[in-house]
PDB file of C-alpha atoms and ligand atoms in Angstrom:
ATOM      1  CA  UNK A   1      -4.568  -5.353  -4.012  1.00 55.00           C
ATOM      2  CA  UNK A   2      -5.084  -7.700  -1.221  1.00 72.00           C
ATOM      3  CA  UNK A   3      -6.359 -11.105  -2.036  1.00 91.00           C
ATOM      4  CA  UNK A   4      -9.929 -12.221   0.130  1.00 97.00           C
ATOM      5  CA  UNK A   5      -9.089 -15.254   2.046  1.00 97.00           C
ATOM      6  CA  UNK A   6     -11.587 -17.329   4.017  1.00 98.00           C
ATOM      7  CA  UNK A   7      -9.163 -17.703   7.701  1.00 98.00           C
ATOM      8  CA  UNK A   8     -11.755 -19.672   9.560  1.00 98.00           C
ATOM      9  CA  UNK A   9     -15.567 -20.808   9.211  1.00 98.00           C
ATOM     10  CA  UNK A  10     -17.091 -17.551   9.601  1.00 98.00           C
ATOM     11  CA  UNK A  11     -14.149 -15.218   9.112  1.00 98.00           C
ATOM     12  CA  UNK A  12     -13.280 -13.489   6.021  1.00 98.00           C
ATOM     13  CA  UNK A  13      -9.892 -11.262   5.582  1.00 98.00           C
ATOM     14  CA  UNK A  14      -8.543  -8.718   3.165  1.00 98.00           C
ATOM     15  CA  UNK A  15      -4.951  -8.322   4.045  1.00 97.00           C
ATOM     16  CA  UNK A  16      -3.362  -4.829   4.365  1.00 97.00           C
ATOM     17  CA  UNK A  17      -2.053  -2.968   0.776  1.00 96.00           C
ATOM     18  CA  UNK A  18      -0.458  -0.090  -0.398  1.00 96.00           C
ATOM     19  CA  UNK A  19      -0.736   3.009   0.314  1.00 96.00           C
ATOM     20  CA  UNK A  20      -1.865   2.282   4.025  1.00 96.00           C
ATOM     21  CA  UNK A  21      -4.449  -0.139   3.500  1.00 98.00           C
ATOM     22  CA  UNK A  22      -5.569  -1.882   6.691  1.00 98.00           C
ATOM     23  CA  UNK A  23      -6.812  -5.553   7.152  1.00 98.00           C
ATOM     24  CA  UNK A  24     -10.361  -5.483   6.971  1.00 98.00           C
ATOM     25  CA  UNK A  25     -12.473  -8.641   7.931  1.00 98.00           C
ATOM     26  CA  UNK A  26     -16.182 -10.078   7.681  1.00 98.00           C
ATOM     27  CA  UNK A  27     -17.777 -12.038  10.244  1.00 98.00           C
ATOM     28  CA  UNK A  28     -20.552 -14.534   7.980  1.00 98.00           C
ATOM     29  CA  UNK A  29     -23.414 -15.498  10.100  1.00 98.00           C
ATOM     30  CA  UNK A  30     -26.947 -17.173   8.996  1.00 98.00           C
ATOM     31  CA  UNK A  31     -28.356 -13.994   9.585  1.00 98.00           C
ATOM     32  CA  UNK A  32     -25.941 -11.309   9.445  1.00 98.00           C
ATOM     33  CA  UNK A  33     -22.563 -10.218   7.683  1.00 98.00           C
ATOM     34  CA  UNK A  34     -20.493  -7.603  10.133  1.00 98.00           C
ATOM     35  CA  UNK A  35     -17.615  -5.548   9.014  1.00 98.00           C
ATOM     36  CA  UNK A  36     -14.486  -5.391  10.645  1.00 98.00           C
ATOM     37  CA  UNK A  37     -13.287  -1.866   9.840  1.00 98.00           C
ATOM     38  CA  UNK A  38     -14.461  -0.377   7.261  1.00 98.00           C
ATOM     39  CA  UNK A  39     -11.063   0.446   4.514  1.00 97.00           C
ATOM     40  CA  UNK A  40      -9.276   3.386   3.321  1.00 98.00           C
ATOM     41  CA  UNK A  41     -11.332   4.948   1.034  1.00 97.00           C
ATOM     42  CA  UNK A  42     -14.642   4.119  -1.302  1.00 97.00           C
ATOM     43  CA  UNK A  43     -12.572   2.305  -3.333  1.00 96.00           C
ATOM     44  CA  UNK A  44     -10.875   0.166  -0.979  1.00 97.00           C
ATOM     45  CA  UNK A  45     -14.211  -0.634   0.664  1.00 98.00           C
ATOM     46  CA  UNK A  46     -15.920  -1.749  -2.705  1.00 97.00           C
ATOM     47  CA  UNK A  47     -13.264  -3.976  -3.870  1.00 97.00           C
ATOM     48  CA  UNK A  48     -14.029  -5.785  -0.515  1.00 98.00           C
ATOM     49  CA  UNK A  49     -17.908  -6.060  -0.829  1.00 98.00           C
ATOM     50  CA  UNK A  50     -17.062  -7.124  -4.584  1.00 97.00           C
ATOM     51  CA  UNK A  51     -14.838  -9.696  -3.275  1.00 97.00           C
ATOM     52  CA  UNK A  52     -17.235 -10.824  -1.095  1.00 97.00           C
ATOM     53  CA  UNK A  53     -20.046 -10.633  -3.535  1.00 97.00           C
ATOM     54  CA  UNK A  54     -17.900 -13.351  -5.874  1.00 96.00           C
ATOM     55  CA  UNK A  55     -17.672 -15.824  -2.806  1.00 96.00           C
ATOM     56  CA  UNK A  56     -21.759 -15.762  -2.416  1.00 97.00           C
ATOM     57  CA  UNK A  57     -21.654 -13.757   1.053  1.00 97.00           C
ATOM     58  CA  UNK A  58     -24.472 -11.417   2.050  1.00 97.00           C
ATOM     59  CA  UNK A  59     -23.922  -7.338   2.240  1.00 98.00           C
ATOM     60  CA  UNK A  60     -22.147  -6.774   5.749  1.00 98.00           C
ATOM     61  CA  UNK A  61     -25.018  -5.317   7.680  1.00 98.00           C
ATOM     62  CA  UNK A  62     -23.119  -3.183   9.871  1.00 98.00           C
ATOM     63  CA  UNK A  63     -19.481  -2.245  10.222  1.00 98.00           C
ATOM     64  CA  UNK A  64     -17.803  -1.774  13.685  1.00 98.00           C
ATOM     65  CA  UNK A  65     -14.417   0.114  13.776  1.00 98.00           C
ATOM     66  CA  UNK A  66     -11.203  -0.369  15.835  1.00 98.00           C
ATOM     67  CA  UNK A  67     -10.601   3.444  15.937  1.00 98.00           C
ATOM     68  CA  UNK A  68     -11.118   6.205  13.831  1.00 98.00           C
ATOM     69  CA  UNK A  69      -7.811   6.572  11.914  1.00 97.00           C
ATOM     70  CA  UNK A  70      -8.418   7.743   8.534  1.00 98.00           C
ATOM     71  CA  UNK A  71      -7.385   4.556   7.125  1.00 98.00           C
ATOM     72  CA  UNK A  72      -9.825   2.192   8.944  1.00 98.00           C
ATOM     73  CA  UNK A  73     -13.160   4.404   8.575  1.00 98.00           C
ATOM     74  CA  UNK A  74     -13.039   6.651   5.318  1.00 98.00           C
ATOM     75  CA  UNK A  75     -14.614   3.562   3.321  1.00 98.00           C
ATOM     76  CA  UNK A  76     -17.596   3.498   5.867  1.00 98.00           C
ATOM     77  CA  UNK A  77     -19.807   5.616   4.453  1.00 97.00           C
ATOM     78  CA  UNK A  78     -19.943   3.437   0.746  1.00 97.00           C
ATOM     79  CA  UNK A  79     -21.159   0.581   2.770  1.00 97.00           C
ATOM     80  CA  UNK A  80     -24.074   2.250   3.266  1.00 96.00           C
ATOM     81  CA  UNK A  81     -24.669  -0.024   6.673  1.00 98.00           C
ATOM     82  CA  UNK A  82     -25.141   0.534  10.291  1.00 98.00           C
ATOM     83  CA  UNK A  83     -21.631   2.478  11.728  1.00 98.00           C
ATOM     84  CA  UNK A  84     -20.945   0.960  15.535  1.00 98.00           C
ATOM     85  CA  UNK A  85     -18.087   2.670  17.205  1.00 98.00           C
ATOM     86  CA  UNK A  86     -17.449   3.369  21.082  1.00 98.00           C
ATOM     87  CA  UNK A  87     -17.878   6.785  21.805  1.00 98.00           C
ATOM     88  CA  UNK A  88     -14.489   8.250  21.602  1.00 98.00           C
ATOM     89  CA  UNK A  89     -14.332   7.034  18.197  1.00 98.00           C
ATOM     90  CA  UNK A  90     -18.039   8.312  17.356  1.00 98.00           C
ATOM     91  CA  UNK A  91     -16.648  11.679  18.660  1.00 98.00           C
ATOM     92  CA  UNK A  92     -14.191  11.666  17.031  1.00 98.00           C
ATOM     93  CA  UNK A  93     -15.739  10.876  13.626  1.00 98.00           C
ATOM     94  CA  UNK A  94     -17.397  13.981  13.650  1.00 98.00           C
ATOM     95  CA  UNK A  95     -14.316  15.485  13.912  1.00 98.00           C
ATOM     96  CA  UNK A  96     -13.302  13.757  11.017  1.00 98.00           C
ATOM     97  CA  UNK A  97     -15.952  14.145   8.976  1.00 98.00           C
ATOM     98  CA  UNK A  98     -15.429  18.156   9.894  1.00 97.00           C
ATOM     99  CA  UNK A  99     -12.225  18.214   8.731  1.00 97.00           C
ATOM    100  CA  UNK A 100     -10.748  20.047   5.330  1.00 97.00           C
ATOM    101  CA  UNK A 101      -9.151  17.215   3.725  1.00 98.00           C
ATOM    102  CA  UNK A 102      -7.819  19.017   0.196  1.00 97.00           C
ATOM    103  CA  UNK A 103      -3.944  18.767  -0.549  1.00 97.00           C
ATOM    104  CA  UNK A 104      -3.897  22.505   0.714  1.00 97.00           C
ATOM    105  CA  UNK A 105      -5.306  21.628   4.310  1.00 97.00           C
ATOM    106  CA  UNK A 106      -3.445  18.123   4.331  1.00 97.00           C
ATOM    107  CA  UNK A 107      -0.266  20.272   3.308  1.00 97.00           C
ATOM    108  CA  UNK A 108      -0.835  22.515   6.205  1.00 98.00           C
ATOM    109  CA  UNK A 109      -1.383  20.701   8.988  1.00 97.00           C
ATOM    110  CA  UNK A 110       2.038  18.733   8.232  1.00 97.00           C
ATOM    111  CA  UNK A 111       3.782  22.787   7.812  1.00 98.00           C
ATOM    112  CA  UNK A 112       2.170  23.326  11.222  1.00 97.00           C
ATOM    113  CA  UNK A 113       3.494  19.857  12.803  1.00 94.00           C
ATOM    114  CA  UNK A 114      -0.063  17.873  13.616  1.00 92.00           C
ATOM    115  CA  UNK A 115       0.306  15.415  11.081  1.00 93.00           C
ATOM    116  CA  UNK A 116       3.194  13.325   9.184  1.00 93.00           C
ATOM    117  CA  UNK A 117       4.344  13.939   5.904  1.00 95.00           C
ATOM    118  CA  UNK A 118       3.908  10.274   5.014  1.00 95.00           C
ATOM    119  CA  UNK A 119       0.168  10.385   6.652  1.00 96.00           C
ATOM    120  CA  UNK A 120      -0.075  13.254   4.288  1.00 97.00           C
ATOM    121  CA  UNK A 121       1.000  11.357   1.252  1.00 98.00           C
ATOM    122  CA  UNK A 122      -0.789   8.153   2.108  1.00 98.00           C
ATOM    123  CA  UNK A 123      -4.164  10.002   1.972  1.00 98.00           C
ATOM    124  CA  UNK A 124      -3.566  12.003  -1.244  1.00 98.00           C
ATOM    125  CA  UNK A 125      -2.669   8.698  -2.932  1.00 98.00           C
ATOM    126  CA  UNK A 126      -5.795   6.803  -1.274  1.00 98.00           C
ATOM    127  CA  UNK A 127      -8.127   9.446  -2.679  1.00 97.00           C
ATOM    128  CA  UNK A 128      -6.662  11.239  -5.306  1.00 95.00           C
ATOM    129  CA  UNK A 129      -7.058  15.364  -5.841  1.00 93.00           C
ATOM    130  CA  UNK A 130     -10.054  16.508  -5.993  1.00 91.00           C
ATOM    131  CA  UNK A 131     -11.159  14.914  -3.195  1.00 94.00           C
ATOM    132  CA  UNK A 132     -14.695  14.263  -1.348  1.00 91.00           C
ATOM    133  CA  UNK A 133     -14.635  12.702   1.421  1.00 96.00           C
ATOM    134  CA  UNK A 134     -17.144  11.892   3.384  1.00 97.00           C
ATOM    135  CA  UNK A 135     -17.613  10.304   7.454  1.00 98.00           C
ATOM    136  CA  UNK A 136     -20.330   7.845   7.779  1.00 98.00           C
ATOM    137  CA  UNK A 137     -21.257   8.961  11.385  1.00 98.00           C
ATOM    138  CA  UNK A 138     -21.777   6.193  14.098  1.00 98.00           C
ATOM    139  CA  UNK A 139     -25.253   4.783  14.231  1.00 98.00           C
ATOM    140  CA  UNK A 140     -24.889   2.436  17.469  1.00 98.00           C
ATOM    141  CA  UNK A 141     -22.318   3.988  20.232  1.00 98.00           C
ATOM    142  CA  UNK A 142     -21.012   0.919  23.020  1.00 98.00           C
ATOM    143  CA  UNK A 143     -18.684   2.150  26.273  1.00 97.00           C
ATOM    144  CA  UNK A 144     -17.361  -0.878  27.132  1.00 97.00           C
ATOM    145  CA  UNK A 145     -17.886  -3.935  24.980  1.00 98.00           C
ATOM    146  CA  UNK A 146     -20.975  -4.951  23.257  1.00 98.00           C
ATOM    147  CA  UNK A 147     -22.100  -8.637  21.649  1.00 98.00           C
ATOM    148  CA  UNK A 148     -23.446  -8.852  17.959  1.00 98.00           C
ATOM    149  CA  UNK A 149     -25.140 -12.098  17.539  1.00 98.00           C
ATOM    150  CA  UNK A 150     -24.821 -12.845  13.624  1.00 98.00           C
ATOM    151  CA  UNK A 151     -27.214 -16.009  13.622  1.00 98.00           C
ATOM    152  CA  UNK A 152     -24.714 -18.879  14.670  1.00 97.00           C
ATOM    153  CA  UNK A 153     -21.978 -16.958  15.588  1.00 98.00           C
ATOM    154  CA  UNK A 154     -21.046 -14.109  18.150  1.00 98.00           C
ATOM    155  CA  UNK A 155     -18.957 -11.426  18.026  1.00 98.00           C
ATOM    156  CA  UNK A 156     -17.983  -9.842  21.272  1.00 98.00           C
ATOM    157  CA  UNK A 157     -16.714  -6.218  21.091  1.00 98.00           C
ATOM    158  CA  UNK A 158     -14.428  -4.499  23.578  1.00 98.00           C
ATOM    159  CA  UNK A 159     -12.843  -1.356  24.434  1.00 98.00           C
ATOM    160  CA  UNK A 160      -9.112  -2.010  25.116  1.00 98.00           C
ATOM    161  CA  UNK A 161      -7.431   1.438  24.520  1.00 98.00           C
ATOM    162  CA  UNK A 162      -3.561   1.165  24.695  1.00 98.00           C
ATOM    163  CA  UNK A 163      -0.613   3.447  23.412  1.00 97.00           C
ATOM    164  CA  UNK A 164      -1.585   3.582  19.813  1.00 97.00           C
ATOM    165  CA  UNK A 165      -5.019   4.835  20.485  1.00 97.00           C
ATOM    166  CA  UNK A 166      -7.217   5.713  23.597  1.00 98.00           C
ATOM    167  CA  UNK A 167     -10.323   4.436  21.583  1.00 98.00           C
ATOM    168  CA  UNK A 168      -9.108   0.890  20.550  1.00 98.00           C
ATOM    169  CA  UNK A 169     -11.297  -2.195  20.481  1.00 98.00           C
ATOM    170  CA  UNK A 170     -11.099  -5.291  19.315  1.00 98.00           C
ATOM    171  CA  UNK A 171     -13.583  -7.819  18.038  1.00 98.00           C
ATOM    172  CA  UNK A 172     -13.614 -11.404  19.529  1.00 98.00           C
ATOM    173  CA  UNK A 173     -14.912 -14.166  17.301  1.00 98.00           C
ATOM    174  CA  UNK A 174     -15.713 -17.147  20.385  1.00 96.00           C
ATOM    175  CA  UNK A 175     -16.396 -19.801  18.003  1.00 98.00           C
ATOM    176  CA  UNK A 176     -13.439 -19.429  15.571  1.00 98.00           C
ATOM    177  CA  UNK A 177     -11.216 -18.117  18.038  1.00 98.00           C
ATOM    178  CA  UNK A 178     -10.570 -15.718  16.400  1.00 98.00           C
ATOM    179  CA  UNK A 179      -9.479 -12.251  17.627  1.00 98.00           C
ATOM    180  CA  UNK A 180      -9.440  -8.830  15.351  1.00 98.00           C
ATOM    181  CA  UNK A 181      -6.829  -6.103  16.798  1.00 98.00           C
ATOM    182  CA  UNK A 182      -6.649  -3.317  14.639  1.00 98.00           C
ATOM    183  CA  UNK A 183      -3.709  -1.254  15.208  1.00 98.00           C
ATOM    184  CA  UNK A 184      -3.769  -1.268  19.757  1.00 98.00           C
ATOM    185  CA  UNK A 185      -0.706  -3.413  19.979  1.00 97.00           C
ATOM    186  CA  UNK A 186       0.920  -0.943  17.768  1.00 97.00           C
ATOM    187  CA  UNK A 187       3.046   2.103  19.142  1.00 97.00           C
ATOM    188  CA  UNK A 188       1.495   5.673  18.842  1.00 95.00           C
ATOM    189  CA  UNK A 189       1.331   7.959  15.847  1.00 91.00           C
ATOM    190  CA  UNK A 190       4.730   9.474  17.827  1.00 90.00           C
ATOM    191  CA  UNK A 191       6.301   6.149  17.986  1.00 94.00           C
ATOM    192  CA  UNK A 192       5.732   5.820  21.935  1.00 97.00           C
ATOM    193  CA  UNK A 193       5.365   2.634  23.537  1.00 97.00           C
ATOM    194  CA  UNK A 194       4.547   2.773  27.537  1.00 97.00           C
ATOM    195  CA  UNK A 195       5.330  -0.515  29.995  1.00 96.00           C
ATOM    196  CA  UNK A 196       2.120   1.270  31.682  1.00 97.00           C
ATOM    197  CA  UNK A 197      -0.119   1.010  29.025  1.00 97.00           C
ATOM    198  CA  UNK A 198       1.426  -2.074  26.878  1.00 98.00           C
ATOM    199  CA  UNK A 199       2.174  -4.613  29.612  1.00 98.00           C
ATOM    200  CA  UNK A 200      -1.660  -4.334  30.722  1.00 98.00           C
ATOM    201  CA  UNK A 201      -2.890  -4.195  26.665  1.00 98.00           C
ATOM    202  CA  UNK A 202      -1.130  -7.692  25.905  1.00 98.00           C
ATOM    203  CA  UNK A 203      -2.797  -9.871  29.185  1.00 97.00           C
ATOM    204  CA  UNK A 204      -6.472  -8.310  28.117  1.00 97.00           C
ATOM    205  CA  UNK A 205      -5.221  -9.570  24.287  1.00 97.00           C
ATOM    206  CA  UNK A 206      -4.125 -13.048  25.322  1.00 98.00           C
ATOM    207  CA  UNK A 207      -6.382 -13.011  28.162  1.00 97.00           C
ATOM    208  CA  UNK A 208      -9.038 -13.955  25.008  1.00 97.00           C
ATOM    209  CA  UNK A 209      -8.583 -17.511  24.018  1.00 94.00           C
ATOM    210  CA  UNK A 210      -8.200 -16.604  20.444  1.00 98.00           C
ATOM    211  CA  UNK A 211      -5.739 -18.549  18.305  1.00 98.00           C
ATOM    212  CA  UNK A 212      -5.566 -16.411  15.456  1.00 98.00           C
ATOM    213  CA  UNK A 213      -5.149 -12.983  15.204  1.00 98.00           C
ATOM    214  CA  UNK A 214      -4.962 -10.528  12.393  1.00 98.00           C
ATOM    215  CA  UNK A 215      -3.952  -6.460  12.628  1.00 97.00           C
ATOM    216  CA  UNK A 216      -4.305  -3.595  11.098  1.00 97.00           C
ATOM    217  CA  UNK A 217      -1.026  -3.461   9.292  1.00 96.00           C
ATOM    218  CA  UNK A 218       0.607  -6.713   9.549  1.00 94.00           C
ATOM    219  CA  UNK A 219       0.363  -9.007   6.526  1.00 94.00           C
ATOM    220  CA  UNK A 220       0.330 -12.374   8.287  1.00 95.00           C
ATOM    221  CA  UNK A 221      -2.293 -14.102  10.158  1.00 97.00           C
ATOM    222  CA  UNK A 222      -0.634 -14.417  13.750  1.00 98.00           C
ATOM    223  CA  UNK A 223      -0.949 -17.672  15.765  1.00 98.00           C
ATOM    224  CA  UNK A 224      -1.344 -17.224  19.436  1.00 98.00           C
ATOM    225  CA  UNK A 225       2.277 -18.288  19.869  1.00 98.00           C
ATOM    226  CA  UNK A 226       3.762 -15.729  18.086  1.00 97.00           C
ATOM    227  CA  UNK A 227       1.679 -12.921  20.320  1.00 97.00           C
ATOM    228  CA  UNK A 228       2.801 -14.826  22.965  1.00 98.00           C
ATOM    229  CA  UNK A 229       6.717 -14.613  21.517  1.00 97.00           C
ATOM    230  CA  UNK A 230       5.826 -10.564  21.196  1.00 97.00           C
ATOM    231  CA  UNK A 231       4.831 -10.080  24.725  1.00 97.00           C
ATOM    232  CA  UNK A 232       8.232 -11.932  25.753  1.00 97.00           C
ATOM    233  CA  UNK A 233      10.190  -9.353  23.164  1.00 97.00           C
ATOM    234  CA  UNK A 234       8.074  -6.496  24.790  1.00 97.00           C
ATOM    235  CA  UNK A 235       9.360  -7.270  28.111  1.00 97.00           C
ATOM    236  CA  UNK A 236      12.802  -7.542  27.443  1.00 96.00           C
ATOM    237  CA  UNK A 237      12.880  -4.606  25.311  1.00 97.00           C
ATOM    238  CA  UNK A 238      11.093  -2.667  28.242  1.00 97.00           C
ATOM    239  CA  UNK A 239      13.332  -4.052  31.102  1.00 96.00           C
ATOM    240  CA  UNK A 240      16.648  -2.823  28.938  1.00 96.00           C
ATOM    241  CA  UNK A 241      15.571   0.439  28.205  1.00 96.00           C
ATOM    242  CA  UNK A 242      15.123   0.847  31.848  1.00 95.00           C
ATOM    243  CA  UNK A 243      17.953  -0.548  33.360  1.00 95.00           C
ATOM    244  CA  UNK A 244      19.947   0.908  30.036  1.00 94.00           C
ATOM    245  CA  UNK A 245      21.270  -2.356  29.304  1.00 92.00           C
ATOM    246  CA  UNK A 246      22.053  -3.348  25.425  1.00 90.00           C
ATOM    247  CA  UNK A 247      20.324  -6.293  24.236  1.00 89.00           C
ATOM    248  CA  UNK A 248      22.640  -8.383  21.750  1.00 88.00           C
ATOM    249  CA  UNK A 249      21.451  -9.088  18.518  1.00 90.00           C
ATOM    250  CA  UNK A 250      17.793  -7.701  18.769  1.00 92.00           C
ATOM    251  CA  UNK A 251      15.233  -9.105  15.833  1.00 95.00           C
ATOM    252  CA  UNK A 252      13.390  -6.353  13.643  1.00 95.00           C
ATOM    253  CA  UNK A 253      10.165  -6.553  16.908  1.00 95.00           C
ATOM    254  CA  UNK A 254      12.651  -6.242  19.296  1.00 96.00           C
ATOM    255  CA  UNK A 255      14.294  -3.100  17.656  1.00 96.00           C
ATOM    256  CA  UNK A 256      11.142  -1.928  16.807  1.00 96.00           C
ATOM    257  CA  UNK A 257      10.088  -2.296  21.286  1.00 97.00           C
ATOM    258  CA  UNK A 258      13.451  -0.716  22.615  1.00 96.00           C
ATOM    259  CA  UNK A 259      12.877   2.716  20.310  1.00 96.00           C
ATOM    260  CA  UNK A 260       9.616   2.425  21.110  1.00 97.00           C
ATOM    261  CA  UNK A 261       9.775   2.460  24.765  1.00 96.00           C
ATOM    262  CA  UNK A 262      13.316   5.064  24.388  1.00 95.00           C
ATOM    263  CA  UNK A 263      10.763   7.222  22.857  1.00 94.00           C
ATOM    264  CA  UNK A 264       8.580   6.983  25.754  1.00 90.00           C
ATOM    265  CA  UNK A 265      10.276   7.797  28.696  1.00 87.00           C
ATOM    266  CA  UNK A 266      11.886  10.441  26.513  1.00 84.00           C
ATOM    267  CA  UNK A 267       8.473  12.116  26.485  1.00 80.00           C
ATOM    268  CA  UNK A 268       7.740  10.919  29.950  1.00 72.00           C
ATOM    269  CA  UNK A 269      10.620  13.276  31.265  1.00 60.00           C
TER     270      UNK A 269
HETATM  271 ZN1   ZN B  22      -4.254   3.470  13.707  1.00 57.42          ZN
END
């Protein structure tokens, strides 16, 4: 289990866990606590509010999600708070929320090919058999971005979209600089990375003057320097795989980039 950590003055984080735990952050105001993403499962989402709770914070108000992936929004509906999504993700929550999620069905869908065999596994160990779960529907849908003013501090909220997910935002903390990406910088369920869709993602990322930066599954607190280093691996990854040059020596990012983008004009052909 993840240990709370206060990462800046009004920024709280739960780093990622086992068995696909997300991060999931709160953003303190006077006023106002705001969830960023809401967790996994019930479970998942209580040990943060607990955690919380210990360090004298208030209930989060309201929760805004990053995109509906099972693993960011199936602890929503234990906060009991105001759901903000944009409206692909709202849509899609419904979906969600509509969906058969016993072993049988999970089991199924992976037979049939529309889900992983790991995604399967991850959510049986989440929320053990037999399972309830249910969708906290979105109570405030934004289209484009959207500012939540906490008492003392802002959060700015903005559709980026990407490879990963259509539906990604992130959540911009001005005075901490402090910038919440969820999984968008991440390739797609597939494994596809696109120079169409990533080059663009990473300016509108750094294009925020955030210095730190947490994601969804990455167990680290990120300094601006090290997106910065990414976006410099993402290009060279992107410009061998199209001129089919080899890259000596590539680090575990790089690697990660050039099957990434393989995998993408594999499916682009
Ligand atoms: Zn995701």
């Amino acid at each position: 289990m993840g240990v709370l950590t206060k990462i800046s003055e009004h920024v709280y984080w739960m780093p990622p866990g086992p068995p696909d735990r997300p991060s999931i952050c709160a953003v303190v105001g006077e006023r106002r606590t705001l969830m960023l993403d809401a967790g996994s499962s019930s479970a998942h989402t209580r040990a943060f509010v607990d955690a919380l709770m210990s360090e004298g914070v208030a209930h989060p108000t309201a929760v805004v999600y990053t995109h509906s992936h099972w693993d960011h929004v199936f602890g929503g509906a234990e906060l009991g708070a105001l759901v903000i999504a944009h409206a692909s993700t709202a849509e899609r929550l419904l979906e969600l929320a509509a969906t058969d999620w016993s072993d049988e069905a999970l089991d199924r869908r992976v037979a049939a090919g529309h889900d992983s065999p790991q995604h399967a596994a991850n959510v049986k160990e989440e929320l053990p058999s037999p399972r309830t779960v249910e969708v906290a529907p979105a109570d405030i849908v934004f289209h484009d971005a959207l500012e939540l003013e906490l008492g003392g501090v802002t959060v700015r909220v903005r559709h980026v979209g990407g490879d990963h997910c259509a539906e990604s935002s992130v959540m911009y903390v001005e005075a901490d600089r402090f910038l919440f990406l969820g999984d968008c910088l991440y390739a797609s369920p597939a494994g596809v990375l696109t120079a169409e869709l990533a080059f663009p993602l990473y300016d509108t990322i750094l294009g925020f003057d955030a210095e730190l930066y947490v994601e969804g599954h990455s167990t680290s607190v990120l300094p601006r320097r090290e997106v910065e280093a990414l976006r410099e691996k993402l290009r060279a990854a992107e410009q061998a795989v199209r001129e089919g040059a080899t890259l000596a020596e590539p680090d575990e990012d790089t690697e990660h980039f050039l099957q990434a983008f393989r995998a993408g004009r594999a499916t682009a052909t």
